[in-house]
Amino acid sequence: MGDERWNPFSRSSDGPISIQIIGDHQLGPAGPYGMLLRYTDRSFGVEGRETEPIGDWDVAVEMVPNGNSHLFWNLPDGGEGYLRSRGLDREAVVGIVGSLTARDAAAGFDYQPASDIGGGLELTEEGTWGSHDGWSAAIECTDPDHDAIYRIATMGGTVDAIVEYAFVSDRPVPLEVGYQGDTLVVINGYIGNDADPPTVADVFNADEATWTAIPEQPTG
């Protein structure tokens, strides 16, 4: 990744992007969480969207069949708030936004949930998006006997935790997320009939000799 500028969810910004994670300290990106972004400018906005009052704002709430949710709201300073979640229902994400208070511009939000709506979720990570060190790799494999396709993506090195959450969030709902040592592993794919999909435990770092010894399979 090096000095590569990777904009979360393909949205750039002229100013700094504050990112906070509302989730579970123990489960990390393998558990349910909300990824909260604050922009100093506005490109999505709520104009033309159906909104509802939540806390201090009129919020557009989109619950997506793939397991994500998207919540947008305009801020009085000309910026925008955005929440993308994984593994949370509508009540949970509305509860998160209703528990937010805006800080100064570009400084994110304070999160203070009432005890009956917090659901055990806490502010676990926060920072400002930028360039990040580290590496990522991916491979796709098929199981033709069961009409199945799997995509395995990994990330490691000295990346911030918020980058790992973005790595998991910016894709369909994974079959499994977990760690092999310090390497984050995300498995996506289509499970065919009676297929036995790969698991995080099946993924390992191979040295060059091990990798080149894997026999190539015919493609046609």
mmCIF file with all atom_site columns, C-alpha atoms in Angstrom:
data_model
loop_
_atom_site.group_PDB
_atom_site.id
_atom_site.type_symbol
_atom_site.label_atom_id
_atom_site.label_alt_id
_atom_site.label_comp_id
_atom_site.label_asym_id
_atom_site.label_entity_id
_atom_site.label_seq_id
_atom_site.pdbx_PDB_ins_code
_atom_site.Cartn_x
_atom_site.Cartn_y
_atom_site.Cartn_z
_atom_site.occupancy
_atom_site.B_iso_or_equiv
_atom_site.pdbx_formal_charge
_atom_site.auth_seq_id
_atom_site.auth_comp_id
_atom_site.auth_asym_id
_atom_site.auth_atom_id
_atom_site.pdbx_PDB_model_num
ATOM 1   C CA . MET A 1 1   ? 0.000   0.000   0.000   1.00 0.00 ? 1   MET A CA 1
ATOM 2   C CA . GLY A 1 2   ? 2.857   2.364   0.839   1.00 0.00 ? 2   GLY A CA 1
ATOM 3   C CA . ASP A 1 3   ? 1.942   5.972   0.101   1.00 0.00 ? 3   ASP A CA 1
ATOM 4   C CA . GLU A 1 4   ? -1.063  4.989   -1.991  1.00 0.00 ? 4   GLU A CA 1
ATOM 5   C CA . ARG A 1 5   ? -4.101  7.160   -1.323  1.00 0.00 ? 5   ARG A CA 1
ATOM 6   C CA . TRP A 1 6   ? -7.031  4.780   -0.934  1.00 0.00 ? 6   TRP A CA 1
ATOM 7   C CA . ASN A 1 7   ? -10.259 6.677   -0.383  1.00 0.00 ? 7   ASN A CA 1
ATOM 8   C CA . PRO A 1 8   ? -12.727 4.752   1.777   1.00 0.00 ? 8   PRO A CA 1
ATOM 9   C CA . PHE A 1 9   ? -15.770 3.678   -0.249  1.00 0.00 ? 9   PHE A CA 1
ATOM 10  C CA . SER A 1 10  ? -14.396 5.522   -3.322  1.00 0.00 ? 10  SER A CA 1
ATOM 11  C CA . ARG A 1 11  ? -15.290 8.925   -1.959  1.00 0.00 ? 11  ARG A CA 1
ATOM 12  C CA . SER A 1 12  ? -12.609 11.595  -1.959  1.00 0.00 ? 12  SER A CA 1
ATOM 13  C CA . SER A 1 13  ? -12.658 14.764  0.107   1.00 0.00 ? 13  SER A CA 1
ATOM 14  C CA . ASP A 1 14  ? -10.903 18.111  -0.041  1.00 0.00 ? 14  ASP A CA 1
ATOM 15  C CA . GLY A 1 15  ? -10.445 18.074  3.724   1.00 0.00 ? 15  GLY A CA 1
ATOM 16  C CA . PRO A 1 16  ? -9.487  15.517  6.364   1.00 0.00 ? 16  PRO A CA 1
ATOM 17  C CA . ILE A 1 17  ? -11.802 12.553  6.905   1.00 0.00 ? 17  ILE A CA 1
ATOM 18  C CA . SER A 1 18  ? -12.401 11.611  10.522  1.00 0.00 ? 18  SER A CA 1
ATOM 19  C CA . ILE A 1 19  ? -13.115 7.906   11.022  1.00 0.00 ? 19  ILE A CA 1
ATOM 20  C CA . GLN A 1 20  ? -14.391 6.204   14.167  1.00 0.00 ? 20  GLN A CA 1
ATOM 21  C CA . ILE A 1 21  ? -15.376 2.600   14.823  1.00 0.00 ? 21  ILE A CA 1
ATOM 22  C CA . ILE A 1 22  ? -18.336 1.695   17.032  1.00 0.00 ? 22  ILE A CA 1
ATOM 23  C CA . GLY A 1 23  ? -17.970 -1.985  17.746  1.00 0.00 ? 23  GLY A CA 1
ATOM 24  C CA . ASP A 1 24  ? -16.648 -4.717  20.020  1.00 0.00 ? 24  ASP A CA 1
ATOM 25  C CA . HIS A 1 25  ? -13.068 -4.526  21.306  1.00 0.00 ? 25  HIS A CA 1
ATOM 26  C CA . GLN A 1 26  ? -12.715 -8.305  21.445  1.00 0.00 ? 26  GLN A CA 1
ATOM 27  C CA . LEU A 1 27  ? -14.217 -9.215  18.064  1.00 0.00 ? 27  LEU A CA 1
ATOM 28  C CA . GLY A 1 28  ? -12.771 -6.346  16.038  1.00 0.00 ? 28  GLY A CA 1
ATOM 29  C CA . PRO A 1 29  ? -13.668 -6.426  12.304  1.00 0.00 ? 29  PRO A CA 1
ATOM 30  C CA . ALA A 1 30  ? -14.874 -10.021 12.686  1.00 0.00 ? 30  ALA A CA 1
ATOM 31  C CA . GLY A 1 31  ? -17.824 -8.815  14.771  1.00 0.00 ? 31  GLY A CA 1
ATOM 32  C CA . PRO A 1 32  ? -20.688 -6.374  14.245  1.00 0.00 ? 32  PRO A CA 1
ATOM 33  C CA . TYR A 1 33  ? -19.660 -2.739  13.964  1.00 0.00 ? 33  TYR A CA 1
ATOM 34  C CA . GLY A 1 34  ? -20.432 0.667   12.549  1.00 0.00 ? 34  GLY A CA 1
ATOM 35  C CA . MET A 1 35  ? -17.826 2.668   10.626  1.00 0.00 ? 35  MET A CA 1
ATOM 36  C CA . LEU A 1 36  ? -18.477 6.359   11.232  1.00 0.00 ? 36  LEU A CA 1
ATOM 37  C CA . LEU A 1 37  ? -17.036 8.978   8.879   1.00 0.00 ? 37  LEU A CA 1
ATOM 38  C CA . ARG A 1 38  ? -17.181 12.742  9.132   1.00 0.00 ? 38  ARG A CA 1
ATOM 39  C CA . TYR A 1 39  ? -16.424 14.855  6.067   1.00 0.00 ? 39  TYR A CA 1
ATOM 40  C CA . THR A 1 40  ? -15.696 18.568  6.088   1.00 0.00 ? 40  THR A CA 1
ATOM 41  C CA . ASP A 1 41  ? -17.343 18.901  2.664   1.00 0.00 ? 41  ASP A CA 1
ATOM 42  C CA . ARG A 1 42  ? -20.505 17.429  1.190   1.00 0.00 ? 42  ARG A CA 1
ATOM 43  C CA . SER A 1 43  ? -21.009 15.257  -1.878  1.00 0.00 ? 43  SER A CA 1
ATOM 44  C CA . PHE A 1 44  ? -23.724 12.718  -1.023  1.00 0.00 ? 44  PHE A CA 1
ATOM 45  C CA . GLY A 1 45  ? -25.946 14.780  1.255   1.00 0.00 ? 45  GLY A CA 1
ATOM 46  C CA . VAL A 1 46  ? -29.570 14.037  2.047   1.00 0.00 ? 46  VAL A CA 1
ATOM 47  C CA . GLU A 1 47  ? -31.077 16.097  -0.752  1.00 0.00 ? 47  GLU A CA 1
ATOM 48  C CA . GLY A 1 48  ? -33.569 13.998  -2.686  1.00 0.00 ? 48  GLY A CA 1
ATOM 49  C CA . ARG A 1 49  ? -33.540 11.230  -0.069  1.00 0.00 ? 49  ARG A CA 1
ATOM 50  C CA . GLU A 1 50  ? -36.233 10.268  2.393   1.00 0.00 ? 50  GLU A CA 1
ATOM 51  C CA . THR A 1 51  ? -35.099 11.271  5.887   1.00 0.00 ? 51  THR A CA 1
ATOM 52  C CA . GLU A 1 52  ? -36.204 10.873  9.470   1.00 0.00 ? 52  GLU A CA 1
ATOM 53  C CA . PRO A 1 53  ? -35.224 12.848  12.576  1.00 0.00 ? 53  PRO A CA 1
ATOM 54  C CA . ILE A 1 54  ? -32.572 11.051  14.617  1.00 0.00 ? 54  ILE A CA 1
ATOM 55  C CA . GLY A 1 55  ? -30.891 12.938  17.428  1.00 0.00 ? 55  GLY A CA 1
ATOM 56  C CA . ASP A 1 56  ? -29.782 16.338  16.172  1.00 0.00 ? 56  ASP A CA 1
ATOM 57  C CA . TRP A 1 57  ? -30.163 15.626  12.430  1.00 0.00 ? 57  TRP A CA 1
ATOM 58  C CA . ASP A 1 58  ? -32.447 14.587  9.610   1.00 0.00 ? 58  ASP A CA 1
ATOM 59  C CA . VAL A 1 59  ? -30.974 11.270  8.528   1.00 0.00 ? 59  VAL A CA 1
ATOM 60  C CA . ALA A 1 60  ? -31.353 9.168   5.382   1.00 0.00 ? 60  ALA A CA 1
ATOM 61  C CA . VAL A 1 61  ? -31.395 5.507   6.444   1.00 0.00 ? 61  VAL A CA 1
ATOM 62  C CA . GLU A 1 62  ? -30.743 2.754   3.899   1.00 0.00 ? 62  GLU A CA 1
ATOM 63  C CA . MET A 1 63  ? -30.772 -0.869  5.038   1.00 0.00 ? 63  MET A CA 1
ATOM 64  C CA . VAL A 1 64  ? -29.259 -2.998  2.282   1.00 0.00 ? 64  VAL A CA 1
ATOM 65  C CA . PRO A 1 65  ? -30.067 -6.701  1.705   1.00 0.00 ? 65  PRO A CA 1
ATOM 66  C CA . ASN A 1 66  ? -26.338 -7.517  1.516   1.00 0.00 ? 66  ASN A CA 1
ATOM 67  C CA . GLY A 1 67  ? -26.000 -6.846  5.256   1.00 0.00 ? 67  GLY A CA 1
ATOM 68  C CA . ASN A 1 68  ? -24.677 -3.284  5.112   1.00 0.00 ? 68  ASN A CA 1
ATOM 69  C CA . SER A 1 69  ? -26.491 -0.142  6.087   1.00 0.00 ? 69  SER A CA 1
ATOM 70  C CA . HIS A 1 70  ? -25.849 3.425   4.945   1.00 0.00 ? 70  HIS A CA 1
ATOM 71  C CA . LEU A 1 71  ? -26.885 6.474   6.944   1.00 0.00 ? 71  LEU A CA 1
ATOM 72  C CA . PHE A 1 72  ? -26.256 10.035  5.693   1.00 0.00 ? 72  PHE A CA 1
ATOM 73  C CA . TRP A 1 73  ? -26.863 13.373  7.349   1.00 0.00 ? 73  TRP A CA 1
ATOM 74  C CA . ASN A 1 74  ? -25.929 16.986  6.667   1.00 0.00 ? 74  ASN A CA 1
ATOM 75  C CA . LEU A 1 75  ? -24.006 18.943  9.279   1.00 0.00 ? 75  LEU A CA 1
ATOM 76  C CA . PRO A 1 76  ? -24.575 22.657  9.955   1.00 0.00 ? 76  PRO A CA 1
ATOM 77  C CA . ASP A 1 77  ? -20.923 23.451  9.195   1.00 0.00 ? 77  ASP A CA 1
ATOM 78  C CA . GLY A 1 78  ? -21.320 22.314  5.573   1.00 0.00 ? 78  GLY A CA 1
ATOM 79  C CA . GLY A 1 79  ? -19.929 18.859  6.205   1.00 0.00 ? 79  GLY A CA 1
ATOM 80  C CA . GLU A 1 80  ? -21.532 15.455  6.244   1.00 0.00 ? 80  GLU A CA 1
ATOM 81  C CA . GLY A 1 81  ? -21.837 12.458  8.507   1.00 0.00 ? 81  GLY A CA 1
ATOM 82  C CA . TYR A 1 82  ? -21.906 8.899   7.164   1.00 0.00 ? 82  TYR A CA 1
ATOM 83  C CA . LEU A 1 83  ? -22.315 5.576   8.930   1.00 0.00 ? 83  LEU A CA 1
ATOM 84  C CA . ARG A 1 84  ? -21.739 2.224   7.240   1.00 0.00 ? 84  ARG A CA 1
ATOM 85  C CA . SER A 1 85  ? -22.428 -0.847  9.334   1.00 0.00 ? 85  SER A CA 1
ATOM 86  C CA . ARG A 1 86  ? -21.882 -4.571  9.167   1.00 0.00 ? 86  ARG A CA 1
ATOM 87  C CA . GLY A 1 87  ? -23.933 -7.066  11.160  1.00 0.00 ? 87  GLY A CA 1
ATOM 88  C CA . LEU A 1 88  ? -26.202 -4.483  12.841  1.00 0.00 ? 88  LEU A CA 1
ATOM 89  C CA . ASP A 1 89  ? -29.960 -4.138  12.496  1.00 0.00 ? 89  ASP A CA 1
ATOM 90  C CA . ARG A 1 90  ? -31.927 -0.951  11.979  1.00 0.00 ? 90  ARG A CA 1
ATOM 91  C CA . GLU A 1 91  ? -32.550 -0.377  15.662  1.00 0.00 ? 91  GLU A CA 1
ATOM 92  C CA . ALA A 1 92  ? -28.826 -0.571  16.372  1.00 0.00 ? 92  ALA A CA 1
ATOM 93  C CA . VAL A 1 93  ? -27.693 1.844   13.671  1.00 0.00 ? 93  VAL A CA 1
ATOM 94  C CA . VAL A 1 94  ? -30.418 4.363   14.494  1.00 0.00 ? 94  VAL A CA 1
ATOM 95  C CA . GLY A 1 95  ? -29.341 4.062   18.122  1.00 0.00 ? 95  GLY A CA 1
ATOM 96  C CA . ILE A 1 96  ? -25.723 4.818   17.193  1.00 0.00 ? 96  ILE A CA 1
ATOM 97  C CA . VAL A 1 97  ? -26.582 7.995   15.271  1.00 0.00 ? 97  VAL A CA 1
ATOM 98  C CA . GLY A 1 98  ? -28.976 9.082   17.997  1.00 0.00 ? 98  GLY A CA 1
ATOM 99  C CA . SER A 1 99  ? -26.116 8.805   20.503  1.00 0.00 ? 99  SER A CA 1
ATOM 100 C CA . LEU A 1 100 ? -23.760 11.122  18.607  1.00 0.00 ? 100 LEU A CA 1
ATOM 101 C CA . THR A 1 101 ? -22.835 14.712  19.319  1.00 0.00 ? 101 THR A CA 1
ATOM 102 C CA . ALA A 1 102 ? -20.750 16.605  16.775  1.00 0.00 ? 102 ALA A CA 1
ATOM 103 C CA . ARG A 1 103 ? -17.331 17.806  17.879  1.00 0.00 ? 103 ARG A CA 1
ATOM 104 C CA . ASP A 1 104 ? -15.482 20.628  16.141  1.00 0.00 ? 104 ASP A CA 1
ATOM 105 C CA . ALA A 1 105 ? -15.179 20.259  12.371  1.00 0.00 ? 105 ALA A CA 1
ATOM 106 C CA . ALA A 1 106 ? -13.014 17.310  11.251  1.00 0.00 ? 106 ALA A CA 1
ATOM 107 C CA . ALA A 1 107 ? -12.815 16.007  14.833  1.00 0.00 ? 107 ALA A CA 1
ATOM 108 C CA . GLY A 1 108 ? -15.540 13.412  14.536  1.00 0.00 ? 108 GLY A CA 1
ATOM 109 C CA . PHE A 1 109 ? -18.283 12.779  17.064  1.00 0.00 ? 109 PHE A CA 1
ATOM 110 C CA . ASP A 1 110 ? -18.732 12.023  20.739  1.00 0.00 ? 110 ASP A CA 1
ATOM 111 C CA . TYR A 1 111 ? -20.579 8.728   21.282  1.00 0.00 ? 111 TYR A CA 1
ATOM 112 C CA . GLN A 1 112 ? -22.550 8.403   24.507  1.00 0.00 ? 112 GLN A CA 1
ATOM 113 C CA . PRO A 1 113 ? -25.276 5.773   24.182  1.00 0.00 ? 113 PRO A CA 1
ATOM 114 C CA . ALA A 1 114 ? -28.005 5.268   26.715  1.00 0.00 ? 114 ALA A CA 1
ATOM 115 C CA . SER A 1 115 ? -27.575 1.970   28.546  1.00 0.00 ? 115 SER A CA 1
ATOM 116 C CA . ASP A 1 116 ? -30.680 0.486   26.934  1.00 0.00 ? 116 ASP A CA 1
ATOM 117 C CA . ILE A 1 117 ? -29.660 1.179   23.311  1.00 0.00 ? 117 ILE A CA 1
ATOM 118 C CA . GLY A 1 118 ? -25.892 0.725   23.336  1.00 0.00 ? 118 GLY A CA 1
ATOM 119 C CA . GLY A 1 119 ? -26.036 -3.015  22.743  1.00 0.00 ? 119 GLY A CA 1
ATOM 120 C CA . GLY A 1 120 ? -22.545 -3.355  24.193  1.00 0.00 ? 120 GLY A CA 1
ATOM 121 C CA . LEU A 1 121 ? -21.024 -1.385  21.316  1.00 0.00 ? 121 LEU A CA 1
ATOM 122 C CA . GLU A 1 122 ? -18.241 1.037   22.189  1.00 0.00 ? 122 GLU A CA 1
ATOM 123 C CA . LEU A 1 123 ? -16.023 3.565   20.465  1.00 0.00 ? 123 LEU A CA 1
ATOM 124 C CA . THR A 1 124 ? -13.065 1.287   19.787  1.00 0.00 ? 124 THR A CA 1
ATOM 125 C CA . GLU A 1 125 ? -10.939 3.156   17.222  1.00 0.00 ? 125 GLU A CA 1
ATOM 126 C CA . GLU A 1 126 ? -10.629 6.675   15.847  1.00 0.00 ? 126 GLU A CA 1
ATOM 127 C CA . GLY A 1 127 ? -8.277  8.585   13.609  1.00 0.00 ? 127 GLY A CA 1
ATOM 128 C CA . THR A 1 128 ? -7.918  10.606  10.428  1.00 0.00 ? 128 THR A CA 1
ATOM 129 C CA . TRP A 1 129 ? -7.757  8.870   7.077   1.00 0.00 ? 129 TRP A CA 1
ATOM 130 C CA . GLY A 1 130 ? -4.515  9.161   5.167   1.00 0.00 ? 130 GLY A CA 1
ATOM 131 C CA . SER A 1 131 ? -1.869  7.085   3.403   1.00 0.00 ? 131 SER A CA 1
ATOM 132 C CA . HIS A 1 132 ? -1.030  3.821   5.115   1.00 0.00 ? 132 HIS A CA 1
ATOM 133 C CA . ASP A 1 133 ? 1.818   1.355   5.111   1.00 0.00 ? 133 ASP A CA 1
ATOM 134 C CA . GLY A 1 134 ? 1.242   -2.370  4.855   1.00 0.00 ? 134 GLY A CA 1
ATOM 135 C CA . TRP A 1 135 ? 0.314   -4.875  2.191   1.00 0.00 ? 135 TRP A CA 1
ATOM 136 C CA . SER A 1 136 ? -2.657  -6.741  0.789   1.00 0.00 ? 136 SER A CA 1
ATOM 137 C CA . ALA A 1 137 ? -3.013  -9.792  -1.416  1.00 0.00 ? 137 ALA A CA 1
ATOM 138 C CA . ALA A 1 138 ? -5.917  -11.718 -2.910  1.00 0.00 ? 138 ALA A CA 1
ATOM 139 C CA . ILE A 1 139 ? -6.606  -14.944 -4.745  1.00 0.00 ? 139 ILE A CA 1
ATOM 140 C CA . GLU A 1 140 ? -9.675  -16.494 -6.346  1.00 0.00 ? 140 GLU A CA 1
ATOM 141 C CA . CYS A 1 141 ? -10.342 -20.222 -6.449  1.00 0.00 ? 141 CYS A CA 1
ATOM 142 C CA . THR A 1 142 ? -13.162 -22.395 -7.759  1.00 0.00 ? 142 THR A CA 1
ATOM 143 C CA . ASP A 1 143 ? -14.757 -25.658 -6.767  1.00 0.00 ? 143 ASP A CA 1
ATOM 144 C CA . PRO A 1 144 ? -16.199 -26.857 -10.083 1.00 0.00 ? 144 PRO A CA 1
ATOM 145 C CA . ASP A 1 145 ? -17.684 -29.993 -8.517  1.00 0.00 ? 145 ASP A CA 1
ATOM 146 C CA . HIS A 1 146 ? -20.009 -27.815 -6.427  1.00 0.00 ? 146 HIS A CA 1
ATOM 147 C CA . ASP A 1 147 ? -20.343 -24.746 -8.663  1.00 0.00 ? 147 ASP A CA 1
ATOM 148 C CA . ALA A 1 148 ? -18.594 -22.584 -6.076  1.00 0.00 ? 148 ALA A CA 1
ATOM 149 C CA . ILE A 1 149 ? -16.284 -19.573 -6.338  1.00 0.00 ? 149 ILE A CA 1
ATOM 150 C CA . TYR A 1 150 ? -14.262 -18.168 -3.438  1.00 0.00 ? 150 TYR A CA 1
ATOM 151 C CA . ARG A 1 151 ? -12.215 -15.011 -3.089  1.00 0.00 ? 151 ARG A CA 1
ATOM 152 C CA . ILE A 1 152 ? -9.651  -14.830 -0.308  1.00 0.00 ? 152 ILE A CA 1
ATOM 153 C CA . ALA A 1 153 ? -8.181  -11.442 0.569   1.00 0.00 ? 153 ALA A CA 1
ATOM 154 C CA . THR A 1 154 ? -5.517  -10.732 3.162   1.00 0.00 ? 154 THR A CA 1
ATOM 155 C CA . MET A 1 155 ? -4.029  -7.632  4.729   1.00 0.00 ? 155 MET A CA 1
ATOM 156 C CA . GLY A 1 156 ? -1.019  -7.239  6.974   1.00 0.00 ? 156 GLY A CA 1
ATOM 157 C CA . GLY A 1 157 ? 1.898   -5.048  7.908   1.00 0.00 ? 157 GLY A CA 1
ATOM 158 C CA . THR A 1 158 ? 1.747   -1.803  9.817   1.00 0.00 ? 158 THR A CA 1
ATOM 159 C CA . VAL A 1 159 ? -1.785  -0.752  8.911   1.00 0.00 ? 159 VAL A CA 1
ATOM 160 C CA . ASP A 1 160 ? -4.103  1.149   11.204  1.00 0.00 ? 160 ASP A CA 1
ATOM 161 C CA . ALA A 1 161 ? -7.070  -0.726  12.618  1.00 0.00 ? 161 ALA A CA 1
ATOM 162 C CA . ILE A 1 162 ? -9.454  1.620   10.804  1.00 0.00 ? 162 ILE A CA 1
ATOM 163 C CA . VAL A 1 163 ? -7.955  0.492   7.485   1.00 0.00 ? 163 VAL A CA 1
ATOM 164 C CA . GLU A 1 164 ? -8.740  -3.114  8.346   1.00 0.00 ? 164 GLU A CA 1
ATOM 165 C CA . TYR A 1 165 ? -12.363 -2.192  9.009   1.00 0.00 ? 165 TYR A CA 1
ATOM 166 C CA . ALA A 1 166 ? -12.556 -0.414  5.652   1.00 0.00 ? 166 ALA A CA 1
ATOM 167 C CA . PHE A 1 167 ? -11.002 -3.480  4.000   1.00 0.00 ? 167 PHE A CA 1
ATOM 168 C CA . VAL A 1 168 ? -13.798 -5.661  5.404   1.00 0.00 ? 168 VAL A CA 1
ATOM 169 C CA . SER A 1 169 ? -16.595 -3.132  4.827   1.00 0.00 ? 169 SER A CA 1
ATOM 170 C CA . ASP A 1 170 ? -15.927 -2.334  1.179   1.00 0.00 ? 170 ASP A CA 1
ATOM 171 C CA . ARG A 1 171 ? -17.198 -5.688  -0.143  1.00 0.00 ? 171 ARG A CA 1
ATOM 172 C CA . PRO A 1 172 ? -20.239 -7.982  0.096   1.00 0.00 ? 172 PRO A CA 1
ATOM 173 C CA . VAL A 1 173 ? -20.838 -9.723  3.416   1.00 0.00 ? 173 VAL A CA 1
ATOM 174 C CA . PRO A 1 174 ? -17.919 -12.151 3.878   1.00 0.00 ? 174 PRO A CA 1
ATOM 175 C CA . LEU A 1 175 ? -18.301 -15.833 4.574   1.00 0.00 ? 175 LEU A CA 1
ATOM 176 C CA . GLU A 1 176 ? -15.720 -15.432 7.330   1.00 0.00 ? 176 GLU A CA 1
ATOM 177 C CA . VAL A 1 177 ? -13.374 -12.820 8.765   1.00 0.00 ? 177 VAL A CA 1
ATOM 178 C CA . GLY A 1 178 ? -10.513 -13.578 11.130  1.00 0.00 ? 178 GLY A CA 1
ATOM 179 C CA . TYR A 1 179 ? -6.804  -13.449 11.797  1.00 0.00 ? 179 TYR A CA 1
ATOM 180 C CA . GLN A 1 180 ? -3.955  -15.811 11.053  1.00 0.00 ? 180 GLN A CA 1
ATOM 181 C CA . GLY A 1 181 ? -1.274  -14.406 13.323  1.00 0.00 ? 181 GLY A CA 1
ATOM 182 C CA . ASP A 1 182 ? -1.155  -10.695 12.495  1.00 0.00 ? 182 ASP A CA 1
ATOM 183 C CA . THR A 1 183 ? -2.690  -11.180 9.044   1.00 0.00 ? 183 THR A CA 1
ATOM 184 C CA . LEU A 1 184 ? -6.331  -10.240 8.502   1.00 0.00 ? 184 LEU A CA 1
ATOM 185 C CA . VAL A 1 185 ? -8.146  -12.775 6.312   1.00 0.00 ? 185 VAL A CA 1
ATOM 186 C CA . VAL A 1 186 ? -11.461 -12.122 4.555   1.00 0.00 ? 186 VAL A CA 1
ATOM 187 C CA . ILE A 1 187 ? -13.233 -14.885 2.643   1.00 0.00 ? 187 ILE A CA 1
ATOM 188 C CA . ASN A 1 188 ? -15.970 -14.027 0.171   1.00 0.00 ? 188 ASN A CA 1
ATOM 189 C CA . GLY A 1 189 ? -17.695 -16.124 -2.414  1.00 0.00 ? 189 GLY A CA 1
ATOM 190 C CA . TYR A 1 190 ? -20.606 -18.134 -3.621  1.00 0.00 ? 190 TYR A CA 1
ATOM 191 C CA . ILE A 1 191 ? -21.246 -21.448 -1.883  1.00 0.00 ? 191 ILE A CA 1
ATOM 192 C CA . GLY A 1 192 ? -22.544 -24.013 -4.351  1.00 0.00 ? 192 GLY A CA 1
ATOM 193 C CA . ASN A 1 193 ? -24.538 -27.144 -3.650  1.00 0.00 ? 193 ASN A CA 1
ATOM 194 C CA . ASP A 1 194 ? -23.172 -28.988 -0.608  1.00 0.00 ? 194 ASP A CA 1
ATOM 195 C CA . ALA A 1 195 ? -19.864 -27.146 -0.949  1.00 0.00 ? 195 ALA A CA 1
ATOM 196 C CA . ASP A 1 196 ? -17.386 -27.029 1.901   1.00 0.00 ? 196 ASP A CA 1
ATOM 197 C CA . PRO A 1 197 ? -15.982 -23.479 1.706   1.00 0.00 ? 197 PRO A CA 1
ATOM 198 C CA . PRO A 1 198 ? -12.464 -22.610 2.854   1.00 0.00 ? 198 PRO A CA 1
ATOM 199 C CA . THR A 1 199 ? -12.077 -21.134 6.321   1.00 0.00 ? 199 THR A CA 1
ATOM 200 C CA . VAL A 1 200 ? -9.627  -18.697 7.857   1.00 0.00 ? 200 VAL A CA 1
ATOM 201 C CA . ALA A 1 201 ? -7.867  -21.682 9.419   1.00 0.00 ? 201 ALA A CA 1
ATOM 202 C CA . ASP A 1 202 ? -7.085  -22.992 5.901   1.00 0.00 ? 202 ASP A CA 1
ATOM 203 C CA . VAL A 1 203 ? -5.182  -19.820 4.941   1.00 0.00 ? 203 VAL A CA 1
ATOM 204 C CA . PHE A 1 204 ? -1.471  -19.483 5.634   1.00 0.00 ? 204 PHE A CA 1
ATOM 205 C CA . ASN A 1 205 ? 1.492   -17.446 4.463   1.00 0.00 ? 205 ASN A CA 1
ATOM 206 C CA . ALA A 1 206 ? 3.449   -19.500 1.940   1.00 0.00 ? 206 ALA A CA 1
ATOM 207 C CA . ASP A 1 207 ? 7.101   -18.907 1.169   1.00 0.00 ? 207 ASP A CA 1
ATOM 208 C CA . GLU A 1 208 ? 8.137   -18.786 -2.483  1.00 0.00 ? 208 GLU A CA 1
ATOM 209 C CA . ALA A 1 209 ? 9.159   -22.443 -2.642  1.00 0.00 ? 209 ALA A CA 1
ATOM 210 C CA . THR A 1 210 ? 5.824   -23.616 -1.232  1.00 0.00 ? 210 THR A CA 1
ATOM 211 C CA . TRP A 1 211 ? 3.901   -21.345 -3.573  1.00 0.00 ? 211 TRP A CA 1
ATOM 212 C CA . THR A 1 212 ? 5.691   -22.436 -6.749  1.00 0.00 ? 212 THR A CA 1
ATOM 213 C CA . ALA A 1 213 ? 5.248   -26.084 -5.791  1.00 0.00 ? 213 ALA A CA 1
ATOM 214 C CA . ILE A 1 214 ? 1.452   -25.797 -5.944  1.00 0.00 ? 214 ILE A CA 1
ATOM 215 C CA . PRO A 1 215 ? 0.377   -27.505 -9.196  1.00 0.00 ? 215 PRO A CA 1
ATOM 216 C CA . GLU A 1 216 ? -1.454  -25.396 -11.741 1.00 0.00 ? 216 GLU A CA 1
ATOM 217 C CA . GLN A 1 217 ? -4.989  -26.476 -12.546 1.00 0.00 ? 217 GLN A CA 1
ATOM 218 C CA . PRO A 1 218 ? -6.401  -26.441 -16.083 1.00 0.00 ? 218 PRO A CA 1
ATOM 219 C CA . THR A 1 219 ? -8.528  -23.410 -16.854 1.00 0.00 ? 219 THR A CA 1
ATOM 220 C CA . GLY A 1 220 ? -10.464 -24.661 -19.838 1.00 0.00 ? 220 GLY A CA 1
#
